[in-house]
PDB file of C-alpha atoms in Angstrom:
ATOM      1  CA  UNK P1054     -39.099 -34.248 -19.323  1.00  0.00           C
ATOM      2  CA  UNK P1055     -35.559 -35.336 -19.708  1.00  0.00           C
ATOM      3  CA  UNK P1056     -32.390 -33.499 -17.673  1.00  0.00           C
ATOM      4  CA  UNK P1057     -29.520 -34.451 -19.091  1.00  0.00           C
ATOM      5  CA  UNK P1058     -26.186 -33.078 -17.540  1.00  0.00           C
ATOM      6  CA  UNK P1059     -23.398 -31.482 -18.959  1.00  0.00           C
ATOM      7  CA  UNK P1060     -19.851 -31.494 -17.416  1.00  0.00           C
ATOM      8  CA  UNK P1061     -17.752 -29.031 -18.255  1.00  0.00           C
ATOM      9  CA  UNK P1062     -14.586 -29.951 -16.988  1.00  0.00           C
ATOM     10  CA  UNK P1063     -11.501 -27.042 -16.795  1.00  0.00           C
ATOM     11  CA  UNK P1064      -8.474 -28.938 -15.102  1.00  0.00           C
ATOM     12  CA  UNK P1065      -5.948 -26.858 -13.394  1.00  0.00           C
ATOM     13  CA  UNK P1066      -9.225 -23.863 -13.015  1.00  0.00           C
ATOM     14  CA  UNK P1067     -11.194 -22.701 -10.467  1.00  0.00           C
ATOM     15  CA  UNK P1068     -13.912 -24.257 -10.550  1.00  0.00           C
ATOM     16  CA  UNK P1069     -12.159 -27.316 -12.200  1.00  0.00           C
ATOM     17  CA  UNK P1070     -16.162 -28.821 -12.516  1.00  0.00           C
ATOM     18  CA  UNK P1071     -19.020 -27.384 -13.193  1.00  0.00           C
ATOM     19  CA  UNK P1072     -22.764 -28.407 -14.750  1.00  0.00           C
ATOM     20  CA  UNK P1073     -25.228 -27.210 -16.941  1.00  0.00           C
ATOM     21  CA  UNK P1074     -28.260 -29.427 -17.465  1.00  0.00           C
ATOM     22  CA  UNK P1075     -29.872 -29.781 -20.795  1.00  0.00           C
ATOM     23  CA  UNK P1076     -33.828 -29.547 -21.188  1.00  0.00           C
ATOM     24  CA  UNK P1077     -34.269 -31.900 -24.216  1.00  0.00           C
ATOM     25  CA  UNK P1078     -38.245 -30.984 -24.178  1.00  0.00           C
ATOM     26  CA  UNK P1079     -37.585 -27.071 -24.664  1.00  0.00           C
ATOM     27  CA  UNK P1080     -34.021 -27.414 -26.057  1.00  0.00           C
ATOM     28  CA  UNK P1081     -32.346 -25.020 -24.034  1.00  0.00           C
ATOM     29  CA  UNK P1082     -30.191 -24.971 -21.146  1.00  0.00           C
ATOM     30  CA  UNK P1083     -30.370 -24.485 -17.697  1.00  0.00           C
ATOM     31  CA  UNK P1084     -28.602 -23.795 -14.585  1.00  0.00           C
ATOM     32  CA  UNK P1085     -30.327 -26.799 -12.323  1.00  0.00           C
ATOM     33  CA  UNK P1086     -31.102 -30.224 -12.691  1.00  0.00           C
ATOM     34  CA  UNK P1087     -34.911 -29.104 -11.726  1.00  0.00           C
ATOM     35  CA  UNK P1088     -35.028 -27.374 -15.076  1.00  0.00           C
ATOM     36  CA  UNK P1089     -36.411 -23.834 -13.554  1.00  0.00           C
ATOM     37  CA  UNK P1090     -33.471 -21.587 -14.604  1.00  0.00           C
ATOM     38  CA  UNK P1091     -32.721 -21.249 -18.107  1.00  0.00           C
ATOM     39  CA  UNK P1092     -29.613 -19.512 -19.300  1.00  0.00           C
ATOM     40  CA  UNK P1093     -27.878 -18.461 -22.310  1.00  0.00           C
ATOM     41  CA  UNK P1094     -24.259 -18.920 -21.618  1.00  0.00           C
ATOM     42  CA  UNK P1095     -22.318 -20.936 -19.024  1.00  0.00           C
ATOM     43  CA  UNK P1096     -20.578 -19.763 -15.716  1.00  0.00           C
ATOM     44  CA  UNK P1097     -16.808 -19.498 -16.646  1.00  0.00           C
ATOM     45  CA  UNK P1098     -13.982 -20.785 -14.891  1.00  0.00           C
ATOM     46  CA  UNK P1099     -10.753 -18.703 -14.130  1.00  0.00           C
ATOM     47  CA  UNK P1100      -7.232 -19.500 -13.495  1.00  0.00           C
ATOM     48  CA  UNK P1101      -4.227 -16.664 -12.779  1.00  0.00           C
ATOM     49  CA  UNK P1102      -2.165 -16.308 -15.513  1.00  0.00           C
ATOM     50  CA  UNK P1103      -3.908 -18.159 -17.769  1.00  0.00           C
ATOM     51  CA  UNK P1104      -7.148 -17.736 -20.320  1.00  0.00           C
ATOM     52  CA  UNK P1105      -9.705 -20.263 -20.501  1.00  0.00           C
ATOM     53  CA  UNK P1106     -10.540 -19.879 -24.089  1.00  0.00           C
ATOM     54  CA  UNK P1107     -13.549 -21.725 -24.094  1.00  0.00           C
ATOM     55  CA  UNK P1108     -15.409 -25.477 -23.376  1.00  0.00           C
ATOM     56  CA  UNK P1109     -15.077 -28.214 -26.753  1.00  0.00           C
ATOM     57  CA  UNK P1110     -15.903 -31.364 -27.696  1.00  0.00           C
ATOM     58  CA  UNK P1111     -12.677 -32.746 -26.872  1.00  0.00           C
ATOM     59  CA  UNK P1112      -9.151 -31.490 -25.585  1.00  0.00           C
ATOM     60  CA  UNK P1113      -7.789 -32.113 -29.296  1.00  0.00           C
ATOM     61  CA  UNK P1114      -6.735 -28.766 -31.261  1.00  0.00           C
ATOM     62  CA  UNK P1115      -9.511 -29.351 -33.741  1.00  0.00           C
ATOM     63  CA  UNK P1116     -12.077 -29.971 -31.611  1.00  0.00           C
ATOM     64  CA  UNK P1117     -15.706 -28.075 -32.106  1.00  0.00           C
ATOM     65  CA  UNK P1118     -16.217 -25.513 -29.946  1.00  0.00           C
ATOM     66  CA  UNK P1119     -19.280 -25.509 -28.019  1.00  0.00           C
ATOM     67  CA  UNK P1120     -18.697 -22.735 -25.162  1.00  0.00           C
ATOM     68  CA  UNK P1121     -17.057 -19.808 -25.910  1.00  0.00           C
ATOM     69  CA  UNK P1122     -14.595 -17.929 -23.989  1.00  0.00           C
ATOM     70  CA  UNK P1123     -17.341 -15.558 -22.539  1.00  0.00           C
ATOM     71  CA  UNK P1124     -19.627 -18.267 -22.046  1.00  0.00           C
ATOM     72  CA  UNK P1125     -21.852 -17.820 -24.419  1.00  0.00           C
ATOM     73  CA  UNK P1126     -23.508 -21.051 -26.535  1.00  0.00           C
ATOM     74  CA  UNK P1127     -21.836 -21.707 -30.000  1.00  0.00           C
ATOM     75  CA  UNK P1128     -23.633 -22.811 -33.089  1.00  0.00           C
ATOM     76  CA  UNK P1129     -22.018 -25.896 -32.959  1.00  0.00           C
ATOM     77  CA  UNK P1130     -23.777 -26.560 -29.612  1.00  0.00           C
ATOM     78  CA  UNK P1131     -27.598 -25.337 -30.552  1.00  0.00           C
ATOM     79  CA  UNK P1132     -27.247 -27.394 -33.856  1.00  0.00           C
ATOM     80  CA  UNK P1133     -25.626 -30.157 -31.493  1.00  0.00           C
ATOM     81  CA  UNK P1134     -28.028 -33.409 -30.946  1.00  0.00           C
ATOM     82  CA  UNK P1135     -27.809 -34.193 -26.860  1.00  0.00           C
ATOM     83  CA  UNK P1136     -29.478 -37.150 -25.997  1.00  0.00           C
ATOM     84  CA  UNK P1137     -27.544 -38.186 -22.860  1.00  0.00           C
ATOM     85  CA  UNK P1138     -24.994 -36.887 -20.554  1.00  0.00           C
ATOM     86  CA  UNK P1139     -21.695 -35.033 -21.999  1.00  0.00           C
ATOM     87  CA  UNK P1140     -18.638 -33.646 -21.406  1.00  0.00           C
ATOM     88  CA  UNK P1141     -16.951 -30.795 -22.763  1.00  0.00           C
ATOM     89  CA  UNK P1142     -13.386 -29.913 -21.839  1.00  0.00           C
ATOM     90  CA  UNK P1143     -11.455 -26.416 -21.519  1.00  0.00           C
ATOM     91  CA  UNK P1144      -9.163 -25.322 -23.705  1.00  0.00           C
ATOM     92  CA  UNK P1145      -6.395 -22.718 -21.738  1.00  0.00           C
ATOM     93  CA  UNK P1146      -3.358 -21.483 -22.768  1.00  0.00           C
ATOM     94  CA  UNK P1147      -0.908 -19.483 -20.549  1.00  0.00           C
ATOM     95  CA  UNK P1148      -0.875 -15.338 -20.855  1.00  0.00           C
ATOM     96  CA  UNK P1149       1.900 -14.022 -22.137  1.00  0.00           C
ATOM     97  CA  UNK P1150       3.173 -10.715 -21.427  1.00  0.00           C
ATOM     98  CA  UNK P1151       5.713  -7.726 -22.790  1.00  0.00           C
ATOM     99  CA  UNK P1152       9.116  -7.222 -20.271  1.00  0.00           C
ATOM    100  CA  UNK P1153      10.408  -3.778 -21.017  1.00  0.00           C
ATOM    101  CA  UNK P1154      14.105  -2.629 -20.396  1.00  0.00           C
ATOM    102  CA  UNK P1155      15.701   0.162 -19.239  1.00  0.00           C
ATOM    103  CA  UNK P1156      19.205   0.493 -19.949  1.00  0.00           C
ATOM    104  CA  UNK P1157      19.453   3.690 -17.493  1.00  0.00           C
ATOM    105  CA  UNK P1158      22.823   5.073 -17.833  1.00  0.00           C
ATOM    106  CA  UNK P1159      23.875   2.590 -20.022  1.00  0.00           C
ATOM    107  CA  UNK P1160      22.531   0.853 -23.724  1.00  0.00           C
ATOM    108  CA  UNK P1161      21.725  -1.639 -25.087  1.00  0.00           C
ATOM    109  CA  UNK P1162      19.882  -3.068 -29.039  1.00  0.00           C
ATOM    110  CA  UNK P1163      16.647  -5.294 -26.957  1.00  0.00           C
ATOM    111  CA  UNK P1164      14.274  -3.169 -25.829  1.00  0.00           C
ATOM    112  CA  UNK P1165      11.309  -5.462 -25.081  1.00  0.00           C
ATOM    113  CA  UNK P1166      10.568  -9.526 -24.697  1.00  0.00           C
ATOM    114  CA  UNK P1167       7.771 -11.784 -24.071  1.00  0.00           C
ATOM    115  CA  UNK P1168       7.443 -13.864 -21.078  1.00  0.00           C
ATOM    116  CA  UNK P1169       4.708 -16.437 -20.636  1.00  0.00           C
ATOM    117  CA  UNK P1170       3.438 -16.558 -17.325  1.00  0.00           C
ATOM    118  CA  UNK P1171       4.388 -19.815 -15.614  1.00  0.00           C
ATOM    119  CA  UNK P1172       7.784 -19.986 -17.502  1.00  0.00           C
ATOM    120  CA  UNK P1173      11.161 -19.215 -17.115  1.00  0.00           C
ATOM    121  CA  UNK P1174      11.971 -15.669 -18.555  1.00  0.00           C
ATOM    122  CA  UNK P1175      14.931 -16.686 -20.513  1.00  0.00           C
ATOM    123  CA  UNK P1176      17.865 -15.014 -21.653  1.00  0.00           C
ATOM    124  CA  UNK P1177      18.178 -11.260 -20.960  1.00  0.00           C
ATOM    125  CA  UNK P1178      19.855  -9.012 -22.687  1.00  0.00           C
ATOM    126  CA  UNK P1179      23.953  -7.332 -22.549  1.00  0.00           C
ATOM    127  CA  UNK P1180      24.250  -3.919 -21.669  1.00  0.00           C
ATOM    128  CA  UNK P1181      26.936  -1.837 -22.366  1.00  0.00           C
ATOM    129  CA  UNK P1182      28.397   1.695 -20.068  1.00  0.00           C
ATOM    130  CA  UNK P1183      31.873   3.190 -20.529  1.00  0.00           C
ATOM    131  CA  UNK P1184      31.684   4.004 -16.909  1.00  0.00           C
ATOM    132  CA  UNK P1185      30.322   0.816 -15.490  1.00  0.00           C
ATOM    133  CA  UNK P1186      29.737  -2.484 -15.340  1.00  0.00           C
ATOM    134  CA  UNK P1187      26.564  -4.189 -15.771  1.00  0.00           C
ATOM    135  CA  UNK P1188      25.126  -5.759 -12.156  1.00  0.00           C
ATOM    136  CA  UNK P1189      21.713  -7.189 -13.160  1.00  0.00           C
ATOM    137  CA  UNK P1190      18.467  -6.987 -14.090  1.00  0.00           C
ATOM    138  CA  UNK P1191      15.725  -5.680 -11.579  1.00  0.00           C
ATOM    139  CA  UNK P1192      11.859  -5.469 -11.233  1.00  0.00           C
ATOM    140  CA  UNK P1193      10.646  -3.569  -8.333  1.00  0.00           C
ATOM    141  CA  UNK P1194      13.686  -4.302  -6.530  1.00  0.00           C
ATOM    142  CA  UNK P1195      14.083  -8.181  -7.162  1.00  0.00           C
ATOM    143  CA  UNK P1196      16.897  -9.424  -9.219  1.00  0.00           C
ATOM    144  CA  UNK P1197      15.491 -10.777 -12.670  1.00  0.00           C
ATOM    145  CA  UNK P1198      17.279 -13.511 -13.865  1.00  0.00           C
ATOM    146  CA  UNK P1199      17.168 -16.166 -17.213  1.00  0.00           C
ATOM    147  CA  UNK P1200      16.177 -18.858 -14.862  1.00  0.00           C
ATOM    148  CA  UNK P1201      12.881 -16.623 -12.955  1.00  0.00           C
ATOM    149  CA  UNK P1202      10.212 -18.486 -13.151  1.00  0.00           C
ATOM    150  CA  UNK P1203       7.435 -15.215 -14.720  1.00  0.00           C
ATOM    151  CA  UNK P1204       4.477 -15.446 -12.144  1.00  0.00           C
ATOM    152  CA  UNK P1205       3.173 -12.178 -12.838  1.00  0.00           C
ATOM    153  CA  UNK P1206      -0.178 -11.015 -14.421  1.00  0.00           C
ATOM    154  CA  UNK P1207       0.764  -8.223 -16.374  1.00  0.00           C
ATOM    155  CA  UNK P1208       4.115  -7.056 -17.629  1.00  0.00           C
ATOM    156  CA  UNK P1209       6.738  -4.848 -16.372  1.00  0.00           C
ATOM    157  CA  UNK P1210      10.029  -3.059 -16.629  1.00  0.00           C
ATOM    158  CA  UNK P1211      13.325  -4.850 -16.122  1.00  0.00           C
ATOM    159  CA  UNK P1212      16.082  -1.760 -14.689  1.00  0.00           C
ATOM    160  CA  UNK P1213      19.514  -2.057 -15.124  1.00  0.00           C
ATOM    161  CA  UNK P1214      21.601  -1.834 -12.308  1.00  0.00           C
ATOM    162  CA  UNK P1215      25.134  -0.509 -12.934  1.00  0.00           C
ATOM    163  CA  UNK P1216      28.372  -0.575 -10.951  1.00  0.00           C
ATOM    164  CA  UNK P1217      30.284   2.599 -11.704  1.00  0.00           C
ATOM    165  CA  UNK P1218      34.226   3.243 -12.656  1.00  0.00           C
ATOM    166  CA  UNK P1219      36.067   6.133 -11.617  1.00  0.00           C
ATOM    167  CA  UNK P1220      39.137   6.115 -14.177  1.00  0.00           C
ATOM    168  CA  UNK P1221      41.667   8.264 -15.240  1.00  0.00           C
ATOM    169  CA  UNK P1222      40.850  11.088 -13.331  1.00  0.00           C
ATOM    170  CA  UNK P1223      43.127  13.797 -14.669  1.00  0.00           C
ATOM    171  CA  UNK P1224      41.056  16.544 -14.993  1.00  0.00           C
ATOM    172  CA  UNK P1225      39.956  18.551 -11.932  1.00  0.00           C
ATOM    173  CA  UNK P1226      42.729  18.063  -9.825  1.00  0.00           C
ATOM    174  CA  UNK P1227      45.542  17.931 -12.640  1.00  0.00           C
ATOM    175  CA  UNK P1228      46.220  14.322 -11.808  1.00  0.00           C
ATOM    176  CA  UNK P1229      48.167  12.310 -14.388  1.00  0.00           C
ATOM    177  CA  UNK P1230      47.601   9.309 -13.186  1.00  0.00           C
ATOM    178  CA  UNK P1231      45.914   6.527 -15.330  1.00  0.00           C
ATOM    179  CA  UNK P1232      45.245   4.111 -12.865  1.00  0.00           C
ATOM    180  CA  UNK P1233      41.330   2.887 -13.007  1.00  0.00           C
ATOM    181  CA  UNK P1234      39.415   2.818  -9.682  1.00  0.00           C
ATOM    182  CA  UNK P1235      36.291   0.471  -9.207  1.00  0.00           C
ATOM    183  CA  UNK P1236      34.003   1.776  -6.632  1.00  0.00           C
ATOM    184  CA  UNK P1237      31.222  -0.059  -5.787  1.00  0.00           C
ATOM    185  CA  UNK P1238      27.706   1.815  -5.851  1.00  0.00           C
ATOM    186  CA  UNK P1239      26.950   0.009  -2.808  1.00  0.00           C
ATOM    187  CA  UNK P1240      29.866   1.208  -0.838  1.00  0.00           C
ATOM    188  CA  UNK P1241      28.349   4.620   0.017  1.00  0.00           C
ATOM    189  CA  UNK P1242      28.894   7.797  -1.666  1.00  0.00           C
ATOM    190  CA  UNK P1243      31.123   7.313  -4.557  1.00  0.00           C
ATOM    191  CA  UNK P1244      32.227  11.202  -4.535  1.00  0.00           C
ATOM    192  CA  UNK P1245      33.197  10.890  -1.186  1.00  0.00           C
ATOM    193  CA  UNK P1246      35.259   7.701  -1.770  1.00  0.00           C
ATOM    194  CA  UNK P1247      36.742   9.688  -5.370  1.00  0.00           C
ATOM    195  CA  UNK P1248      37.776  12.273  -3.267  1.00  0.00           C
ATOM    196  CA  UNK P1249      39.446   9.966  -0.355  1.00  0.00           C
ATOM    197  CA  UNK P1250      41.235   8.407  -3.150  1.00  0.00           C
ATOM    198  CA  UNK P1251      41.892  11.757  -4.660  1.00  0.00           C
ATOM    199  CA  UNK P1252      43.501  12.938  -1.335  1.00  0.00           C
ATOM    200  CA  UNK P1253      45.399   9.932  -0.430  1.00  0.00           C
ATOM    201  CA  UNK P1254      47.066  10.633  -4.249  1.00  0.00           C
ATOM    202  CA  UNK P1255      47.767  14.176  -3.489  1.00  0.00           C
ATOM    203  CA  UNK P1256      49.670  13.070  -0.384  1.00  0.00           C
ATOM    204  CA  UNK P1257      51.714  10.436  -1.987  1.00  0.00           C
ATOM    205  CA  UNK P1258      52.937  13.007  -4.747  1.00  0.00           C
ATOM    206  CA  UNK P1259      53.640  15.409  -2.234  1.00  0.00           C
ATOM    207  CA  UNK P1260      51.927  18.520  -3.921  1.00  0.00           C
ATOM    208  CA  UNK P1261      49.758  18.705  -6.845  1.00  0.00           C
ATOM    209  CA  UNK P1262      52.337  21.874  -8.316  1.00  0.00           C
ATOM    210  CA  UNK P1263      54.722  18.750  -9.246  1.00  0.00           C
ATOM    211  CA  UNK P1264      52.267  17.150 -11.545  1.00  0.00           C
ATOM    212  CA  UNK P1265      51.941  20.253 -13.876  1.00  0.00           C
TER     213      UNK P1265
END
């Protein structure tokens, strides 16, 4: 009876080696080198992020495929004549996943991209709001930006965050002013700052009777 191993070797997975043994007598496979555990497809490896699409003959493109990505034996490796030890090597290719966008308040023409895990995200799209300007991009909190490195499994939703105008306020307090105040939607609440600003206006014009 002749064992002869097979290596299937997955470089950068978990495991990055494993063996099958080959029962040349019975012509089937098994799990141990004592040839007492047959199987019918091989223990896969896994890495985050990434798909392990398989075990070939070689790590070229047009190699024959001998494992599949669920383990399972291929044609090409029953009709395959093993007379020694091989090796068969993974084939993997990073996931790639869908970032959404919400524009929020504001708009914008992208509404999804794809990021591959492992890779930087890349551009992101403007976004335009009469009333504000554009901060960032965030996911769950964390600025997104071209150069984030995507080490996510899965996709998710990029938010826009938006830093609002107050401008020519005319209207409620018959203001004719058309001076354009930034406030900040970090500094607190922004109607309580409009009407600070409103006051401080009604003061300096001495009553709002003389503006109408």
């Amino acid at each position: 009876m002749a064992a002869y191993r097979i290596t299937l070797s997955a470089s950068g997975a978990t495991p990055a080696t494993t063996y099958i043994w080959y029962d040349s007598v019975l012509k089937r496979f098994c799990s141990d080198q004592a040839l007492t555990t047959p199987i019918d497809r091989a223990p896969m490896p896994t890495r985050t992020g990434w798909t392990v699409e398989g075990f070939f003959q070689s790590t070229a493109a047009t190699a024959a495929q001998y494992v599949a990505e669920d383990g399972s034996f291929t044609d090409a490796l029953l009709a395959l004549s093993i007379t020694g030890a091989r090796t068969f090597y993974a084939h993997q290719h990073a996931n790639k996943y869908v970032l959404a966008f919400d524009y929020g308040a504001g708009s914008g023409d992208v509404a999804e991209k794809e990021v591959t895990y492992g890779q930087q995200v890349g551009a992101l799209p403007g976004a335009s709001n009469p009333a504000a300007s554009l901060v960032g991009w965030f996911v769950d909190g964390v600025e997104l930006k071209s150069t984030t490195v995507w080490n996510a499994e899965g996709g998710a939703t990029a938010v826009a965050k938006w830093d609002p105008y107050f401008g020519r306020v005319v209207d409620w307090f018959g203001l004719a002013s058309d001076w354009l105040v930034p406030v900040s939607s970090d500094s607190g609440d922004a109607m309580d700052k409009l009407r600070e600003l409103f006051a401080a206006e009604v003061e300096k014009r001495g009553s709002l009777a003389d503006e109408t």
